[in-house]
C-alpha cells in the first residue's frame, strides 16, 4: 500500500490524501480495511482529506504560448527591433532545447516578459481604479433609492 493515513493528534484528525480516499471508496480494498481499523482505534477523530496549499499570488499566463510570443514579437516595435528580438528569441529557444522541457518554457517566458512588460501588466487594475469602481458602484446602488424619495 503506497498511500497511507496520517494521524494529527493535536487536532484529533485522521488525514488521507486524494489517492487513498479514492481507493478507500471501494469497500473491498485494503485501503478501506486500513481506514476502518484506524477509525476503530481512534473513534473520536474526524477523517479529512489532505488539501494542497496553493499559492494565491502566483501569476499565471495561460495563453502565453511560443506561438503567441512569436506573433507578438513580429507585430510590436520597429522592424529592426522586431528582427533583433526574434533572433534573440530563436537563439534562446535553440539553446533551451538541450535542457529538460520543464526548464525551457520558464526561461523563455521570463525573457519575453522582461522584454515586453506591457504583456505582464495587461488587465491589471491599479488600487486607485478599484477604489473608484467601488465608489461608482455604491453611487449606482443609492441613486434609485434617492430618486424614489425625491
mmCIF file of C-alpha atoms in Angstrom:
data_model
loop_
_atom_site.group_PDB
_atom_site.id
_atom_site.type_symbol
_atom_site.label_atom_id
_atom_site.label_comp_id
_atom_site.label_asym_id
_atom_site.label_seq_id
_atom_site.Cartn_x
_atom_site.Cartn_y
_atom_site.Cartn_z
ATOM 1 C CA UNK A 1 0.000 0.000 0.000
ATOM 2 C CA UNK A 2 1.734 3.134 -1.250
ATOM 3 C CA UNK A 3 -0.735 5.690 0.115
ATOM 4 C CA UNK A 4 -1.168 5.807 3.861
ATOM 5 C CA UNK A 5 -3.073 7.662 6.520
ATOM 6 C CA UNK A 6 -1.548 10.248 8.799
ATOM 7 C CA UNK A 7 -2.678 10.998 12.336
ATOM 8 C CA UNK A 8 -2.783 14.529 13.717
ATOM 9 C CA UNK A 9 -3.149 14.022 17.458
ATOM 10 C CA UNK A 10 -3.132 17.758 18.183
ATOM 11 C CA UNK A 11 -6.251 18.392 16.047
ATOM 12 C CA UNK A 12 -7.654 14.894 16.556
ATOM 13 C CA UNK A 13 -7.912 14.125 12.847
ATOM 14 C CA UNK A 14 -7.108 11.252 10.518
ATOM 15 C CA UNK A 15 -5.703 12.719 7.311
ATOM 16 C CA UNK A 16 -5.685 10.869 3.980
ATOM 17 C CA UNK A 17 -4.562 12.011 0.570
ATOM 18 C CA UNK A 18 -6.719 12.058 -2.552
ATOM 19 C CA UNK A 19 -5.448 8.741 -3.934
ATOM 20 C CA UNK A 20 -6.014 6.958 -0.625
ATOM 21 C CA UNK A 21 -9.554 8.378 -0.466
ATOM 22 C CA UNK A 22 -10.251 7.129 -3.988
ATOM 23 C CA UNK A 23 -9.087 3.603 -3.153
ATOM 24 C CA UNK A 24 -10.821 3.630 0.244
ATOM 25 C CA UNK A 25 -14.144 4.268 -1.500
ATOM 26 C CA UNK A 26 -14.004 0.641 -2.659
ATOM 27 C CA UNK A 27 -15.170 -1.431 0.317
ATOM 28 C CA UNK A 28 -13.212 -4.470 -0.897
ATOM 29 C CA UNK A 29 -9.830 -2.674 -0.944
ATOM 30 C CA UNK A 30 -7.015 -2.881 1.583
ATOM 31 C CA UNK A 31 -7.192 0.926 1.988
ATOM 32 C CA UNK A 32 -10.792 0.665 3.149
ATOM 33 C CA UNK A 33 -9.858 -2.031 5.681
ATOM 34 C CA UNK A 34 -6.924 0.054 6.931
ATOM 35 C CA UNK A 35 -9.127 3.154 7.279
ATOM 36 C CA UNK A 36 -11.718 1.211 9.260
ATOM 37 C CA UNK A 37 -9.037 -0.230 11.560
ATOM 38 C CA UNK A 38 -7.651 3.231 12.280
ATOM 39 C CA UNK A 39 -11.142 4.639 12.841
ATOM 40 C CA UNK A 40 -11.785 1.832 15.310
ATOM 41 C CA UNK A 41 -8.561 2.685 17.168
ATOM 42 C CA UNK A 42 -9.436 6.403 17.223
ATOM 43 C CA UNK A 43 -13.242 6.673 17.282
ATOM 44 C CA UNK A 44 -13.293 10.345 18.343
ATOM 45 C CA UNK A 45 -11.060 11.511 15.492
ATOM 46 C CA UNK A 46 -12.521 13.050 12.340
ATOM 47 C CA UNK A 47 -11.452 11.829 8.900
ATOM 48 C CA UNK A 48 -10.348 14.524 6.467
ATOM 49 C CA UNK A 49 -8.762 14.613 3.050
ATOM 50 C CA UNK A 50 -5.470 16.486 2.750
ATOM 51 C CA UNK A 51 -5.652 19.664 0.669
ATOM 52 C CA UNK A 52 -2.665 21.003 -1.240
ATOM 53 C CA UNK A 53 -1.748 24.550 -0.275
ATOM 54 C CA UNK A 54 -1.829 26.677 -3.381
ATOM 55 C CA UNK A 55 -0.013 29.958 -3.761
ATOM 56 C CA UNK A 56 -2.756 32.509 -4.370
ATOM 57 C CA UNK A 57 -0.362 35.231 -5.532
ATOM 58 C CA UNK A 58 1.143 33.114 -8.306
ATOM 59 C CA UNK A 59 0.897 34.816 -11.671
ATOM 60 C CA UNK A 60 -0.394 32.538 -14.401
ATOM 61 C CA UNK A 61 -0.064 33.321 -18.089
ATOM 62 C CA UNK A 62 -2.404 30.781 -19.647
ATOM 63 C CA UNK A 63 -2.375 31.959 -23.261
ATOM 64 C CA UNK A 64 1.319 32.793 -23.365
ATOM 65 C CA UNK A 65 2.471 30.119 -25.788
ATOM 66 C CA UNK A 66 5.547 30.034 -28.005
ATOM 67 C CA UNK A 67 3.321 30.835 -30.984
ATOM 68 C CA UNK A 68 1.805 33.847 -29.193
ATOM 69 C CA UNK A 69 5.281 35.124 -28.246
ATOM 70 C CA UNK A 70 6.458 34.851 -31.859
ATOM 71 C CA UNK A 71 3.380 36.673 -33.180
ATOM 72 C CA UNK A 72 3.733 39.391 -30.549
ATOM 73 C CA UNK A 73 7.420 39.935 -31.324
ATOM 74 C CA UNK A 74 6.661 40.197 -35.053
ATOM 75 C CA UNK A 75 3.877 42.761 -34.597
ATOM 76 C CA UNK A 76 5.283 45.069 -31.894
ATOM 77 C CA UNK A 77 8.087 47.572 -32.202
ATOM 78 C CA UNK A 78 10.001 48.719 -35.243
ATOM 79 C CA UNK A 79 11.069 46.240 -37.921
ATOM 80 C CA UNK A 80 14.695 46.326 -36.777
ATOM 81 C CA UNK A 81 13.730 45.887 -33.141
ATOM 82 C CA UNK A 82 11.345 43.049 -34.001
ATOM 83 C CA UNK A 83 14.030 41.327 -36.088
ATOM 84 C CA UNK A 84 16.587 41.624 -33.262
ATOM 85 C CA UNK A 85 14.117 40.358 -30.651
ATOM 86 C CA UNK A 86 13.048 37.493 -32.912
ATOM 87 C CA UNK A 87 16.694 36.483 -33.414
ATOM 88 C CA UNK A 88 17.247 36.567 -29.641
ATOM 89 C CA UNK A 89 14.059 34.556 -29.095
ATOM 90 C CA UNK A 90 15.068 31.904 -31.671
ATOM 91 C CA UNK A 91 18.551 31.640 -30.122
ATOM 92 C CA UNK A 92 17.092 31.238 -26.624
ATOM 93 C CA UNK A 93 14.726 28.594 -27.911
ATOM 94 C CA UNK A 94 17.570 26.748 -29.647
ATOM 95 C CA UNK A 95 19.799 26.857 -26.548
ATOM 96 C CA UNK A 96 16.950 25.717 -24.324
ATOM 97 C CA UNK A 97 16.404 22.532 -26.352
ATOM 98 C CA UNK A 98 19.366 20.881 -24.650
ATOM 99 C CA UNK A 99 17.625 21.300 -21.275
ATOM 100 C CA UNK A 100 14.633 19.418 -19.949
ATOM 101 C CA UNK A 101 11.223 20.625 -21.077
ATOM 102 C CA UNK A 102 10.364 21.812 -17.571
ATOM 103 C CA UNK A 103 13.197 24.375 -17.766
ATOM 104 C CA UNK A 104 12.695 25.588 -21.336
ATOM 105 C CA UNK A 105 9.422 27.475 -21.159
ATOM 106 C CA UNK A 106 10.018 29.362 -17.862
ATOM 107 C CA UNK A 107 13.339 30.732 -19.112
ATOM 108 C CA UNK A 108 11.896 31.956 -22.406
ATOM 109 C CA UNK A 109 8.768 33.291 -20.678
ATOM 110 C CA UNK A 110 10.920 35.308 -18.251
ATOM 111 C CA UNK A 111 12.935 36.776 -21.129
ATOM 112 C CA UNK A 112 9.757 37.625 -23.053
ATOM 113 C CA UNK A 113 8.052 39.296 -20.067
ATOM 114 C CA UNK A 114 11.203 41.284 -19.281
ATOM 115 C CA UNK A 115 11.391 42.424 -22.920
ATOM 116 C CA UNK A 116 7.641 43.185 -23.171
ATOM 117 C CA UNK A 117 6.414 44.248 -19.699
ATOM 118 C CA UNK A 118 3.119 45.515 -21.122
ATOM 119 C CA UNK A 119 2.036 41.886 -21.603
ATOM 120 C CA UNK A 120 2.625 41.258 -17.902
ATOM 121 C CA UNK A 121 0.644 44.363 -16.911
ATOM 122 C CA UNK A 122 -2.302 43.703 -19.259
ATOM 123 C CA UNK A 123 -5.568 43.510 -17.321
ATOM 124 C CA UNK A 124 -4.011 44.505 -14.011
ATOM 125 C CA UNK A 125 -6.194 47.028 -12.224
ATOM 126 C CA UNK A 126 -4.464 49.600 -10.041
ATOM 127 C CA UNK A 127 -5.683 50.122 -6.457
ATOM 128 C CA UNK A 128 -6.937 53.641 -7.288
ATOM 129 C CA UNK A 129 -9.044 52.253 -10.140
ATOM 130 C CA UNK A 130 -10.513 49.601 -7.820
ATOM 131 C CA UNK A 131 -11.438 52.258 -5.241
ATOM 132 C CA UNK A 132 -13.051 54.412 -7.950
ATOM 133 C CA UNK A 133 -15.050 51.426 -9.227
ATOM 134 C CA UNK A 134 -16.281 50.636 -5.704
ATOM 135 C CA UNK A 135 -17.421 54.239 -5.138
ATOM 136 C CA UNK A 136 -19.168 54.263 -8.527
ATOM 137 C CA UNK A 137 -20.983 51.006 -7.665
ATOM 138 C CA UNK A 138 -22.138 52.445 -4.322
ATOM 139 C CA UNK A 139 -23.432 55.582 -6.058
ATOM 140 C CA UNK A 140 -25.249 53.485 -8.664
ATOM 141 C CA UNK A 141 -26.908 51.461 -5.891
ATOM 142 C CA UNK A 142 -28.022 54.583 -3.968
ATOM 143 C CA UNK A 143 -29.373 56.552 -6.960
ATOM 144 C CA UNK A 144 -32.661 54.567 -7.318
ATOM 145 C CA UNK A 145 -33.334 54.971 -3.564
ATOM 146 C CA UNK A 146 -32.612 58.685 -3.762
ATOM 147 C CA UNK A 147 -34.851 59.127 -6.809
ATOM 148 C CA UNK A 148 -37.716 57.306 -5.044
ATOM 149 C CA UNK A 149 -37.503 59.678 -2.057
ATOM 150 C CA UNK A 150 -37.473 62.867 -4.181
#
